[in-house]
């Protein structure tokens, strides 16, 4: 059993495509920052290779803006690895503009639509306590 946990929280008022998009982007940040979370490549019985995936579950939660903002603050306070996705990122067209959009807003005013948290299981659980798993 893994000693760390990967969790994604998406805002509960997003369209389905937005929730999926935010989840994918935030998960990619965890994989990029923590290569050890990614397992070995797959191969089917015919020898066709496939990309590796996380070697542990990714739990996805849903929350409103207030709960997302609170979870972000708690995660940062605990020193956990945090990724953010803000409303503005739906209108940007590239990674550079994405970073600039986040950089332009103070932490407490971020209009979060998603959050990723990675760290020790118990610490992640405490940060997300009270949130519901995504339906």
Coordinates of N, CA and C in Angstrom, one line a residue:
X1 N 0.8 -1.2 0.0 CA 0.0 0.0 0.0 C 0.9 1.3 0.0
X2 N 0.5 2.2 -0.8 CA 1.3 3.4 -0.9 C 1.2 4.3 0.4
X3 N 2.3 4.9 0.7 CA 2.2 5.8 1.9 C 1.8 7.2 1.5
X4 N 1.7 7.5 0.2 CA 1.2 8.8 -0.2 C -0.1 8.7 -0.8
X5 N -0.7 9.8 -1.1 CA -2.1 9.9 -1.6 C -2.1 10.9 -2.7
X6 N -2.8 10.7 -3.8 CA -3.1 11.6 -4.8 C -4.6 12.0 -4.8
X7 N -4.9 13.2 -4.7 CA -6.3 13.6 -4.6 C -6.5 14.8 -5.5
X8 N -7.6 14.8 -6.2 CA -8.0 15.9 -7.1 C -9.4 16.4 -6.6
X9 N -9.6 17.7 -6.5 CA -10.9 18.3 -6.1 C -11.3 19.2 -7.2
X10 N -12.5 18.9 -7.8 CA -13.0 19.8 -8.8 C -14.3 20.5 -8.3
X11 N -14.5 21.7 -8.9 CA -15.6 22.5 -8.4 C -16.9 21.9 -8.9
X12 N -17.9 21.8 -8.1 CA -19.1 21.0 -8.4 C -20.1 21.7 -9.3
X13 N -19.8 22.9 -9.8 CA -20.7 23.6 -10.7 C -20.2 23.7 -12.1
X14 N -19.1 22.9 -12.4 CA -18.5 22.9 -13.8 C -19.3 21.9 -14.7
X15 N -19.2 22.2 -16.0 CA -19.8 21.2 -17.0 C -18.9 20.0 -16.9
X16 N -19.5 18.9 -17.3 CA -18.8 17.6 -17.3 C -17.5 17.6 -18.0
X17 N -17.4 18.2 -19.2 CA -16.2 18.3 -20.0 C -15.1 19.1 -19.2
X18 N -15.5 20.2 -18.5 CA -14.6 21.0 -17.7 C -14.0 20.2 -16.5
X19 N -14.9 19.4 -15.9 CA -14.4 18.6 -14.7 C -13.4 17.6 -15.2
X20 N -13.6 16.9 -16.3 CA -12.7 16.0 -16.9 C -11.4 16.6 -17.3
X21 N -11.5 17.8 -17.9 CA -10.3 18.5 -18.4 C -9.5 19.0 -17.2
X22 N -10.1 19.5 -16.2 CA -9.4 20.0 -15.0 C -8.7 18.8 -14.3
X23 N -9.4 17.7 -14.2 CA -8.8 16.5 -13.5 C -7.6 16.0 -14.3
X24 N -7.7 16.0 -15.6 CA -6.5 15.5 -16.4 C -5.3 16.4 -16.2
X25 N -5.5 17.7 -16.3 CA -4.4 18.7 -16.2 C -3.8 18.6 -14.8
X26 N -4.6 18.5 -13.8 CA -4.1 18.5 -12.4 C -3.3 17.2 -12.2
X27 N -3.8 16.0 -12.7 CA -3.1 14.8 -12.5 C -1.8 14.8 -13.2
X28 N -1.7 15.4 -14.4 CA -0.5 15.5 -15.1 C 0.6 16.2 -14.3
X29 N 0.2 17.2 -13.5 CA 1.1 17.9 -12.7 C 1.7 17.0 -11.6
X30 N 0.9 16.2 -11.0 CA 1.5 15.2 -10.0 C 2.5 14.3 -10.6
X31 N 2.1 13.7 -11.8 CA 3.0 12.8 -12.5 C 4.3 13.5 -12.8
X32 N 4.2 14.7 -13.3 CA 5.5 15.4 -13.7 C 6.3 15.8 -12.5
X33 N 5.7 16.1 -11.4 CA 6.5 16.5 -10.2 C 7.0 15.3 -9.4
X34 N 6.3 14.2 -9.4 CA 6.6 13.0 -8.6 C 6.6 11.8 -9.5
X35 N 7.7 11.7 -10.3 CA 7.8 10.5 -11.2 C 7.7 9.2 -10.6
X36 N 8.0 9.1 -9.3 CA 7.9 7.8 -8.6 C 6.4 7.3 -8.4
X37 N 5.5 8.2 -8.6 CA 4.1 7.9 -8.5 C 3.6 7.1 -9.7
X38 N 4.4 7.1 -10.8 CA 4.0 6.5 -12.0 C 4.7 5.1 -12.1
X39 N 3.9 4.1 -12.4 CA 4.4 2.7 -12.5 C 5.1 2.4 -13.8
X40 N 5.2 1.2 -14.1 CA 5.9 0.7 -15.3 C 4.9 0.7 -16.5
X41 N 5.4 0.8 -17.7 CA 4.6 0.7 -18.9 C 3.8 -0.6 -19.0
X42 N 2.7 -0.6 -19.6 CA 1.9 -1.8 -19.8 C 2.2 -2.5 -21.2
X43 N 1.8 -3.7 -21.3 CA 1.9 -4.4 -22.6 C 0.8 -5.5 -22.6
X44 N 0.1 -5.6 -23.7 CA -0.9 -6.6 -23.8 C -0.3 -7.9 -24.3
X45 N -1.1 -8.9 -24.4 CA -0.7 -10.3 -24.7 C -0.1 -10.4 -26.1
X46 N -0.4 -9.4 -27.0 CA 0.2 -9.4 -28.3 C 1.5 -8.6 -28.4
X47 N 1.9 -8.1 -27.3 CA 3.2 -7.3 -27.2 C 3.1 -5.9 -27.6
X48 N 1.8 -5.4 -27.7 CA 1.6 -3.9 -27.9 C 1.9 -3.1 -26.7
X49 N 2.8 -2.2 -26.7 CA 3.1 -1.4 -25.5 C 2.1 -0.3 -25.3
X50 N 1.9 0.0 -24.0 CA 1.0 1.1 -23.6 C 1.7 2.0 -22.6
X51 N 1.3 3.2 -22.4 CA 1.9 4.1 -21.5 C 1.7 3.7 -20.0
X52 N 2.6 4.1 -19.2 CA 2.4 3.8 -17.7 C 1.3 4.6 -17.1
X53 N 0.9 4.3 -16.0 CA -0.1 5.0 -15.2 C 0.3 5.2 -13.8
X54 N -0.4 6.0 -13.0 CA -0.1 6.0 -11.6 C -0.1 4.7 -11.0
X55 N 0.8 4.4 -10.0 CA 0.8 3.1 -9.3 C -0.1 3.1 -8.1
X56 N -0.9 4.2 -7.9 CA -1.8 4.2 -6.8 C -3.1 4.9 -7.2
X57 N -4.2 4.7 -6.5 CA -5.4 5.4 -6.9 C -5.3 6.9 -6.9
X58 N -6.1 7.5 -7.7 CA -6.3 9.0 -7.7 C -7.8 9.2 -7.3
X59 N -8.0 9.7 -6.1 CA -9.3 10.0 -5.6 C -9.8 11.4 -6.1
X60 N -11.0 11.4 -6.6 CA -11.5 12.7 -7.1 C -12.7 13.1 -6.3
X61 N -12.6 14.3 -5.8 CA -13.7 14.9 -5.0 C -14.4 16.0 -5.7
X62 N -15.5 16.4 -5.2 CA -16.3 17.6 -5.7 C -16.5 18.5 -4.6
X63 N -16.4 19.8 -4.8 CA -16.6 20.8 -3.8 C -17.0 22.2 -4.4
X64 N -17.5 23.1 -3.6 CA -17.8 24.4 -4.1 C -16.5 25.3 -3.9
X65 N -16.6 26.5 -4.4 CA -15.4 27.4 -4.4 C -14.9 27.6 -3.0
X66 N -15.8 27.8 -2.0 CA -15.3 28.0 -0.6 C -14.6 26.9 -0.1
X67 N -15.0 25.6 -0.3 CA -14.3 24.4 0.1 C -13.0 24.3 -0.6
X68 N -13.0 24.5 -1.9 CA -11.7 24.5 -2.6 C -10.7 25.5 -2.1
X69 N -11.1 26.7 -1.8 CA -10.3 27.7 -1.3 C -9.7 27.3 0.1
X70 N -10.6 26.7 0.9 CA -10.2 26.3 2.3 C -9.2 25.1 2.2
X71 N -9.5 24.2 1.3 CA -8.6 23.0 1.1 C -7.2 23.5 0.6
X72 N -7.2 24.4 -0.3 CA -5.9 24.9 -0.8 C -5.1 25.5 0.3
X73 N -5.7 26.3 1.1 CA -5.0 27.0 2.2 C -4.5 26.0 3.2
X74 N -5.3 25.0 3.6 CA -4.8 23.9 4.5 C -3.7 23.1 3.9
X75 N -3.7 22.8 2.7 CA -2.7 22.0 2.0 C -1.4 22.8 2.0
X76 N -1.4 24.1 1.6 CA -0.2 24.9 1.6 C 0.3 25.0 3.0
X77 N -0.6 25.3 4.0 CA -0.1 25.4 5.4 C 0.6 24.1 5.9
X78 N 0.2 23.0 5.4 CA 0.8 21.7 5.8 C 2.0 21.3 5.0
X79 N 2.3 22.2 4.0 CA 3.5 21.9 3.2 C 3.3 20.8 2.2
X80 N 2.1 20.5 1.8 CA 1.8 19.5 0.8 C 2.0 20.0 -0.6
X81 N 2.3 19.2 -1.5 CA 2.4 19.6 -2.9 C 1.0 19.9 -3.5
X82 N 0.8 21.0 -4.0 CA -0.5 21.5 -4.5 C -0.5 22.0 -5.9
X83 N -1.5 21.6 -6.7 CA -1.6 22.1 -8.0 C -3.0 22.9 -8.1
X84 N -3.0 23.9 -8.9 CA -4.3 24.7 -9.0 C -4.7 24.8 -10.4
X85 N -6.0 24.9 -10.6 CA -6.6 25.2 -11.9 C -7.6 26.3 -11.6
X86 N -7.5 27.5 -12.3 CA -8.4 28.6 -12.0 C -9.3 28.8 -13.2
X87 N -10.4 29.6 -13.0 CA -11.3 29.9 -14.0 C -10.7 30.4 -15.3
X88 N -9.7 31.3 -15.1 CA -9.0 31.9 -16.2 C -8.3 31.0 -17.2
X89 N -8.0 29.8 -16.7 CA -7.3 28.8 -17.5 C -8.1 28.3 -18.6
X90 N -9.5 28.4 -18.5 CA -10.3 28.0 -19.6 C -10.3 28.9 -20.8
X91 N -9.7 30.1 -20.6 CA -9.6 31.0 -21.7 C -8.2 31.2 -22.3
X92 N -7.2 30.6 -21.7 CA -5.9 30.8 -22.2 C -5.6 29.7 -23.2
X93 N -4.5 29.9 -24.0 CA -4.3 28.9 -25.1 C -3.0 28.2 -25.0
X94 N -2.2 28.5 -23.9 CA -0.9 27.8 -23.8 C -0.4 27.9 -22.4
X95 N 0.6 27.1 -22.1 CA 1.2 26.9 -20.8 C 1.7 28.2 -20.2
X96 N 2.4 29.0 -21.0 CA 2.9 30.3 -20.6 C 1.8 31.2 -20.1
X97 N 0.8 31.3 -20.9 CA -0.4 32.2 -20.5 C -1.0 31.6 -19.3
X98 N -1.1 30.3 -19.1 CA -1.7 29.7 -17.9 C -0.9 30.2 -16.7
X99 N 0.4 30.0 -16.7 CA 1.2 30.5 -15.5 C 1.0 31.9 -15.2
X100 N 1.0 32.8 -16.3 CA 0.8 34.2 -16.1 C -0.5 34.5 -15.5
X101 N -1.6 33.8 -15.9 CA -2.9 34.0 -15.3 C -2.9 33.7 -13.8
X102 N -2.3 32.6 -13.4 CA -2.3 32.3 -12.0 C -1.4 33.3 -11.2
X103 N -0.3 33.6 -11.8 CA 0.6 34.6 -11.1 C 0.0 35.9 -10.9
X104 N -1.0 36.3 -11.7 CA -1.6 37.7 -11.7 C -2.5 37.8 -10.5
X105 N -2.9 36.7 -9.8 CA -3.9 36.8 -8.8 C -3.3 36.3 -7.4
X106 N -3.5 37.1 -6.3 CA -3.0 36.7 -5.0 C -3.7 35.4 -4.6
X107 N -3.0 34.6 -3.8 CA -3.5 33.3 -3.4 C -4.9 33.3 -2.9
X108 N -5.2 34.2 -2.0 CA -6.5 34.2 -1.4 C -7.7 34.6 -2.3
X109 N -7.3 35.1 -3.5 CA -8.3 35.6 -4.5 C -8.4 34.7 -5.7
X110 N -7.7 33.5 -5.7 CA -7.8 32.6 -6.8 C -9.2 32.1 -7.0
X111 N -9.7 32.1 -8.2 CA -11.0 31.6 -8.5 C -10.8 30.1 -8.9
X112 N -10.6 29.3 -7.9 CA -10.3 27.9 -8.2 C -11.5 27.1 -8.8
X113 N -11.1 26.3 -9.8 CA -12.1 25.3 -10.3 C -11.6 23.9 -10.0
X114 N -10.3 23.8 -9.6 CA -9.7 22.5 -9.3 C -8.4 22.6 -8.5
X115 N -8.1 21.5 -7.9 CA -7.0 21.5 -6.9 C -6.5 20.1 -6.9
X116 N -5.1 19.9 -7.0 CA -4.6 18.6 -6.7 C -3.7 18.7 -5.5
X117 N -3.7 17.6 -4.7 CA -2.9 17.5 -3.5 C -2.2 16.2 -3.5
X118 N -0.9 16.2 -3.2 CA -0.1 15.0 -3.1 C 0.7 15.1 -1.8
X119 N 0.7 14.0 -1.1 CA 1.5 13.9 0.1 C 1.2 12.7 1.0
X120 N 1.7 12.7 2.2 CA 1.4 11.6 3.1 C -0.1 11.4 3.2
X121 N -0.6 10.1 3.2 CA -2.0 9.8 3.2 C -2.8 10.5 4.3
X122 N -2.2 10.5 5.5 CA -3.0 11.1 6.6 C -3.1 12.6 6.5
X123 N -2.1 13.2 6.0 CA -2.1 14.7 5.8 C -3.1 15.1 4.8
X124 N -3.1 14.4 3.6 CA -4.1 14.7 2.6 C -5.5 14.4 3.1
X125 N -5.7 13.3 3.8 CA -7.0 13.1 4.4 C -7.5 14.2 5.3
X126 N -6.6 14.7 6.1 CA -7.0 15.8 7.0 C -7.3 17.1 6.2
X127 N -6.6 17.4 5.2 CA -6.9 18.6 4.4 C -8.3 18.5 3.7
X128 N -8.6 17.3 3.3 CA -9.9 17.1 2.5 C -11.0 16.6 3.3
X129 N -10.8 16.5 4.6 CA -11.9 16.0 5.5 C -13.2 16.8 5.3
X130 N -14.2 16.0 5.2 CA -15.6 16.6 5.0 C -16.0 16.8 3.5
X131 N -15.0 16.6 2.6 CA -15.4 16.7 1.2 C -15.9 15.4 0.7
X132 N -16.8 15.4 -0.3 CA -17.4 14.2 -0.8 C -16.7 13.8 -2.1
X133 N -16.6 12.5 -2.3 CA -16.1 12.0 -3.5 C -17.0 12.4 -4.7
X134 N -16.3 12.6 -5.8 CA -17.1 13.0 -7.0 C -18.1 11.9 -7.4
X135 N -19.3 12.3 -7.6 CA -20.3 11.3 -8.0 C -20.0 10.6 -9.3

